CSV table of C-alpha atoms and ligand atoms in Angstrom, one decimal:
chain,number,residue,atom,x,y,z
A,156,MET,CA,20.3,2.3,7.7
A,157,ASP,CA,20.4,4.9,4.7
A,158,PRO,CA,24.0,5.7,3.7
A,159,ARG,CA,22.9,9.0,2.3
A,160,PRO,CA,19.4,9.7,3.8
A,161,THR,CA,18.2,12.3,1.3
A,162,PRO,CA,14.4,14.4,1.3
A,163,VAL,CA,12.2,13.4,-1.0
A,164,PRO,CA,11.4,15.9,-3.3
A,165,ALA,CA,8.2,17.6,-2.8
A,166,SER,CA,7.6,17.8,-6.3
A,167,ILE,CA,6.7,14.1,-6.1
A,168,GLU,CA,3.0,13.2,-5.6
A,169,ARG,CA,3.4,10.5,-2.5
A,170,SER,CA,-0.5,9.3,-3.3
A,171,GLY,CA,1.0,8.2,-6.8
A,172,VAL,CA,4.6,6.7,-6.1
A,173,PRO,CA,4.4,3.4,-8.4
A,174,HIS,CA,4.2,0.2,-6.6
A,175,HIS,CA,6.7,-1.5,-8.6
A,176,VAL,CA,9.6,-0.5,-10.2
A,177,ALA,CA,11.7,-2.2,-12.0
A,178,ILE,CA,15.8,-1.2,-13.5
A,179,VAL,CA,17.6,-2.1,-16.4
A,180,MET,CA,20.9,-1.2,-14.5
A,181,ASP,CA,23.0,-0.8,-17.9
A,182,GLY,CA,26.3,0.7,-19.1
A,183,ASN,CA,28.6,-0.5,-16.4
A,184,GLY,CA,31.3,-1.6,-19.0
A,185,ARG,CA,31.0,2.2,-21.3
A,186,TRP,CA,31.7,3.5,-17.1
A,187,ALA,CA,34.5,2.0,-17.0
A,188,GLN,CA,35.5,2.1,-20.3
A,189,ARG,CA,36.0,5.8,-20.3
A,190,ARG,CA,38.2,5.9,-17.8
A,191,GLY,CA,40.5,3.5,-19.2
A,192,LEU,CA,39.4,0.8,-16.5
A,193,PRO,CA,38.4,-3.4,-17.2
A,194,ARG,CA,34.7,-3.3,-17.5
A,195,THR,CA,34.7,-5.0,-14.3
A,196,GLU,CA,35.7,-2.2,-12.2
A,197,GLY,CA,32.1,-0.9,-13.6
A,198,HIS,CA,30.3,-3.5,-12.0
A,199,GLY,CA,31.9,-2.7,-9.1
A,200,ALA,CA,31.0,0.6,-9.0
A,201,GLY,CA,27.8,-0.5,-9.3
A,202,GLU,CA,27.0,-1.2,-6.6
A,203,GLU,CA,26.7,1.9,-4.7
A,204,ALA,CA,24.0,2.5,-7.4
A,205,LEU,CA,22.1,-0.3,-6.3
A,206,LEU,CA,22.2,0.9,-2.7
A,207,ASP,CA,21.2,3.9,-3.2
A,208,ALA,CA,18.7,3.3,-5.5
A,209,THR,CA,17.4,1.1,-3.1
A,210,TYR,CA,17.5,3.0,0.2
A,211,GLY,CA,15.8,6.0,-2.2
A,212,ALA,CA,12.9,3.4,-3.0
A,213,LEU,CA,12.3,2.8,0.3
A,214,ALA,CA,12.2,6.9,1.1
A,215,VAL,CA,9.5,7.5,-1.5
A,216,GLY,CA,7.0,4.2,-0.6
A,217,VAL,CA,7.8,1.9,-3.5
A,218,ARG,CA,7.0,-1.4,-2.2
A,219,ALA,CA,8.9,-3.4,-4.9
A,220,LEU,CA,12.1,-2.6,-6.8
A,221,THR,CA,13.0,-5.3,-9.2
A,222,VAL,CA,17.0,-4.7,-10.5
A,223,TYR,CA,18.3,-7.0,-13.9
A,224,ALA,CA,21.7,-8.0,-12.3
A,225,PHE,CA,22.2,-10.6,-14.6
A,226,SER,CA,20.6,-12.4,-18.0
A,227,THR,CA,20.4,-15.6,-19.4
A,228,GLU,CA,22.2,-14.1,-22.6
A,229,ASN,CA,24.9,-12.8,-20.2
A,230,TRP,CA,27.1,-16.0,-19.9
A,231,ARG,CA,27.8,-15.2,-23.8
A,232,ARG,CA,30.7,-12.8,-21.9
A,233,PRO,CA,34.4,-13.4,-21.7
A,234,VAL,CA,34.2,-15.9,-19.1
A,235,ASP,CA,36.5,-13.6,-16.8
A,236,GLU,CA,33.7,-11.2,-16.6
A,237,VAL,CA,31.0,-13.8,-15.8
A,238,ARG,CA,32.9,-15.0,-13.2
A,239,TYR,CA,33.6,-11.7,-11.9
A,240,LEU,CA,30.0,-10.8,-11.7
A,241,MET,CA,28.8,-13.7,-9.8
A,242,ASN,CA,31.4,-13.6,-7.0
A,243,PHE,CA,30.2,-9.9,-7.5
A,244,ASN,CA,27.0,-10.7,-6.7
A,245,ARG,CA,27.3,-12.9,-4.0
A,246,GLY,CA,29.3,-10.5,-1.8
A,247,ILE,CA,26.8,-7.9,-2.7
A,248,LEU,CA,24.1,-9.9,-0.9
A,249,GLU,CA,26.6,-10.6,1.6
A,250,ARG,CA,27.5,-7.1,2.7
A,251,HIS,CA,24.1,-5.9,2.2
A,252,ARG,CA,21.6,-8.5,3.4
A,253,ASP,CA,22.0,-7.6,7.2
A,254,GLY,CA,21.4,-3.8,6.7
A,255,LEU,CA,18.5,-4.4,4.6
A,256,ASN,CA,17.0,-6.9,6.9
A,257,ASP,CA,17.0,-4.2,9.4
A,258,ASP,CA,15.4,-2.0,7.4
A,259,GLY,CA,12.3,-4.6,6.2
A,260,VAL,CA,13.8,-5.0,3.0
A,261,ARG,CA,12.5,-8.9,2.1
A,262,ILE,CA,15.2,-10.0,-1.1
A,263,THR,CA,13.9,-12.1,-3.5
A,264,PHE,CA,15.4,-14.0,-7.2
A,265,SER,CA,14.2,-14.4,-10.5
A,266,GLY,CA,15.8,-16.3,-12.5
A,267,ARG,CA,17.0,-19.9,-13.2
A,268,ARG,CA,18.9,-21.5,-10.5
A,269,ASP,CA,20.7,-23.9,-13.1
A,270,TRP,CA,24.3,-26.0,-13.1
A,271,ARG,CA,25.7,-22.7,-14.4
A,272,VAL,CA,24.9,-20.5,-11.2
A,273,PRO,CA,27.8,-21.9,-8.9
A,274,LYS,CA,27.1,-23.3,-5.8
A,275,ARG,CA,28.6,-20.9,-3.3
A,276,VAL,CA,26.1,-18.2,-5.0
A,277,LEU,CA,23.0,-20.4,-4.8
A,278,LYS,CA,23.6,-20.6,-0.9
A,279,SER,CA,24.0,-16.9,-0.4
A,280,MET,CA,21.0,-16.2,-2.4
A,281,ASP,CA,19.3,-19.0,-0.1
A,282,ASP,CA,20.8,-17.1,3.1
A,283,ALA,CA,19.9,-13.7,1.9
A,284,ALA,CA,16.5,-15.2,1.1
A,285,GLU,CA,15.7,-17.1,4.2
A,286,LEU,CA,16.7,-14.2,6.5
A,287,THR,CA,14.8,-11.5,4.7
A,288,ARG,CA,11.9,-13.6,3.9
A,289,ARG,CA,9.3,-12.4,6.7
A,290,ASN,CA,10.0,-8.1,5.9
A,291,ARG,CA,7.4,-6.2,4.5
A,292,VAL,CA,8.3,-3.0,4.2
A,293,MET,CA,10.0,-3.6,0.6
A,294,THR,CA,10.6,-6.3,-1.4
A,295,LEU,CA,14.1,-5.8,-3.6
A,296,ASN,CA,13.6,-8.8,-6.2
A,297,ILE,CA,17.1,-9.4,-8.1
A,298,ALA,CA,16.9,-10.8,-11.4
A,299,PHE,CA,19.6,-13.0,-11.8
A,300,ASN,CA,20.3,-15.5,-14.8
A,301,TYR,CA,16.8,-13.9,-15.4
A,302,GLY,CA,15.4,-14.5,-18.9
A,303,GLY,CA,11.4,-13.1,-19.5
A,304,ARG,CA,11.3,-15.9,-22.5
A,305,ALA,CA,12.8,-18.6,-19.8
A,306,GLU,CA,10.4,-17.3,-17.1
A,307,ILE,CA,7.4,-17.8,-19.8
A,308,VAL,CA,8.5,-21.4,-20.6
A,309,ASP,CA,8.8,-22.3,-17.3
A,310,ALA,CA,5.5,-20.8,-16.7
A,311,VAL,CA,4.2,-23.3,-19.2
A,312,ALA,CA,6.0,-26.1,-18.2
A,313,ARG,CA,5.0,-25.9,-15.0
A,314,LEU,CA,1.4,-25.8,-16.3
A,315,VAL,CA,1.9,-28.9,-18.5
A,316,ALA,CA,3.4,-30.7,-15.6
A,317,ASP,CA,0.1,-29.4,-13.2
A,318,GLY,CA,-1.6,-31.1,-15.7
A,319,VAL,CA,-3.6,-28.1,-16.4
A,320,SER,CA,-6.2,-29.0,-19.5
A,321,ALA,CA,-6.1,-26.9,-22.6
A,322,ASN,CA,-9.6,-25.0,-22.0
A,323,LYS,CA,-8.6,-24.2,-18.4
A,324,VAL,CA,-5.1,-22.4,-19.9
A,325,ASP,CA,-5.8,-18.7,-19.3
A,326,GLU,CA,-4.0,-15.7,-18.3
A,327,LYS,CA,-4.5,-16.5,-14.4
A,328,ALA,CA,-3.1,-20.0,-14.7
A,329,ILE,CA,0.4,-18.6,-16.6
A,330,ARG,CA,0.6,-15.5,-14.1
A,331,SER,CA,0.1,-17.6,-11.1
A,332,ARG,CA,3.4,-20.3,-12.3
A,333,LEU,CA,5.8,-16.9,-12.7
A,334,TYR,CA,8.6,-16.5,-10.5
A,335,HIS,CA,6.8,-14.0,-8.2
A,336,PRO,CA,2.8,-14.2,-8.7
A,337,GLU,CA,2.9,-12.3,-5.7
A,338,LEU,CA,4.1,-9.2,-7.0
A,339,PRO,CA,2.1,-6.4,-9.0
A,340,ASP,CA,3.5,-5.9,-12.6
A,341,PRO,CA,6.1,-2.9,-12.5
A,342,ASP,CA,4.2,0.2,-13.1
A,343,LEU,CA,7.6,1.4,-14.4
A,344,VAL,CA,10.2,0.3,-16.1
A,345,VAL,CA,13.6,2.3,-16.2
A,346,ARG,CA,16.9,1.8,-18.4
A,347,THR,CA,19.7,3.5,-17.5
A,348,SER,CA,22.6,4.1,-20.4
A,349,GLY,CA,20.6,5.5,-23.2
A,350,GLU,CA,19.8,2.2,-25.3
A,351,TYR,CA,16.2,2.1,-25.9
A,352,ARG,CA,15.0,-2.0,-25.8
A,353,ILE,CA,14.0,-4.4,-23.5
A,354,SER,CA,16.7,-7.2,-23.4
A,355,ASN,CA,14.7,-9.6,-22.7
A,356,PHE,CA,13.3,-8.5,-19.0
A,357,LEU,CA,10.0,-9.5,-17.6
A,358,LEU,CA,8.3,-9.8,-20.8
A,359,TRP,CA,4.8,-11.0,-19.5
A,360,GLU,CA,5.0,-8.1,-16.6
A,361,MET,CA,5.7,-5.2,-18.1
A,362,ALA,CA,2.4,-5.0,-21.0
A,363,TYR,CA,1.2,-2.0,-19.3
A,364,SER,CA,4.5,-0.7,-17.8
A,365,GLU,CA,5.4,2.7,-18.1
A,366,LEU,CA,9.1,3.2,-19.7
A,367,VAL,CA,11.4,5.5,-19.1
A,368,PHE,CA,14.9,5.7,-20.4
A,369,THR,CA,18.1,7.3,-19.0
A,370,ASP,CA,21.1,7.9,-20.5
A,371,VAL,CA,22.8,7.9,-17.2
A,372,LEU,CA,25.6,4.9,-17.0
A,373,TRP,CA,24.6,2.8,-14.2
A,374,PRO,CA,27.0,3.6,-11.3
A,375,ASP,CA,26.6,6.7,-11.6
A,376,PHE,CA,22.9,6.4,-11.1
A,377,ARG,CA,21.6,7.5,-7.3
A,378,ARG,CA,18.0,7.9,-5.8
A,379,GLU,CA,17.8,11.6,-7.5
A,380,ASP,CA,17.7,9.9,-11.1
A,381,LEU,CA,15.1,7.6,-9.8
A,382,TYR,CA,13.0,10.4,-8.2
A,383,ARG,CA,13.2,12.1,-11.8
A,384,ALA,CA,12.0,9.0,-13.4
A,385,ILE,CA,9.0,8.7,-11.0
A,386,GLU,CA,8.5,12.3,-11.2
A,387,GLU,CA,8.0,11.0,-15.6
A,388,TYR,CA,6.2,8.5,-14.2
A,389,GLN,CA,3.8,10.6,-12.5
A,390,SER,CA,3.5,13.2,-15.9
A,391,ARG,CA,2.2,10.6,-18.0
A,392,GLU,CA,-1.4,9.0,-18.6
A,393,ARG,CA,-1.5,5.3,-18.1
A,394,ARG,CA,-5.1,4.3,-20.4
A,395,PHE,CA,-4.8,0.2,-20.3
A,396,GLY,CA,-6.3,-0.1,-23.4
A,397,GLY,CA,-9.5,2.0,-22.1
A,398,VAL,CA,-10.6,6.0,-22.9
A,399,ASP,CA,-10.4,8.7,-20.7
A,400,GLN,CA,-13.7,9.0,-19.0
B,518,IPE,C1,25.2,-3.6,-17.0
B,518,IPE,O1,26.4,-3.3,-17.4
B,518,IPE,C2,25.8,-5.1,-16.2
B,518,IPE,C3,25.1,-6.6,-17.1
B,518,IPE,C4,24.9,-6.4,-17.8
B,518,IPE,C5,25.7,-7.5,-15.8
B,518,IPE,P1,27.2,-3.6,-19.0
B,518,IPE,O2,28.3,-4.3,-18.6
B,518,IPE,O3,26.1,-3.9,-19.7
B,518,IPE,O4,27.5,-2.5,-20.0
B,518,IPE,P2,27.6,-2.2,-21.2
B,518,IPE,O5,26.3,-2.1,-21.4
B,518,IPE,O6,28.7,-2.8,-21.6
B,518,IPE,O7,28.6,-0.6,-21.0
B,519,IPE,C1,21.1,-6.5,-19.8
B,519,IPE,O1,22.0,-6.0,-20.3
B,519,IPE,C2,21.0,-7.2,-18.3
B,519,IPE,C3,21.5,-6.3,-17.6
B,519,IPE,C4,21.4,-5.3,-17.4
B,519,IPE,C5,21.6,-7.5,-16.8
B,519,IPE,P1,23.0,-6.1,-21.5
B,519,IPE,O2,24.1,-5.2,-21.8
B,519,IPE,O3,22.7,-7.4,-21.6
B,519,IPE,O4,21.8,-5.9,-23.0
B,519,IPE,P2,21.9,-6.1,-24.5
B,519,IPE,O5,22.9,-6.9,-24.8
B,519,IPE,O6,22.9,-4.4,-24.4
B,519,IPE,O7,21.0,-6.0,-24.9
B,520,MG,MG1,24.6,-3.6,-21.3
């Protein structure tokens, strides 16, 4: 159940809500540092932001929300922080999977299941995905141990393993081997914390996404910030390489 039911602003055009929103949840470390707290406290404070953004997305009618939780490059961080993030993400799933399931949210994952991800984390991912796999109201896709380049490498490896000949390699052949070919490309990608970069997120999928950057640090992010990003998205003119008719 939505812990903070909040009206959707009338300024959002309901017929033009992005189907798929993707968020780079950044700025946890700086949020903590500004308070004289260890970085991990910032990650912990991001839980409420994630829940609120998820319920905000549900309320406005977004069909898929992909959130960047841990990148293939985040293993470079101090071991204690990596360990914290592993347990924290497991905890989030265990704390919220039943509530999200009750609200019709399907939980999926994008990323590599490699040896570095602890077994207990993989188990909680599998449990959450299995519990919620029939839900259709919204997909919450968690990018975990995710890298955009790794995803393309994995798709190409599958292409080769499937014995696809060179003259059959086209965009459809690659796209269908990405982690979630059933999800449409994100219409809107939001990054928090005032950083203007992609950091290896959804490289293939964001070819024509609208990008919105906000200075809000992730732990302070709430559905109102998501709604502002959607309003900004709705003010944009998407051309996909064509011209206005
Ligand atoms: C984002 O916050 C969370 C992860 C990358 C896991 P950061 O931890 O990157 O926070 P900053 O960018 O250092 O402030
Ligand atoms: C991107 O943020 C990854 C996640 C939010 C999980 P980073 O904080 O890791 O990205 P850089 O290092 O600033 O590019
Ligand atoms: Mg960061």
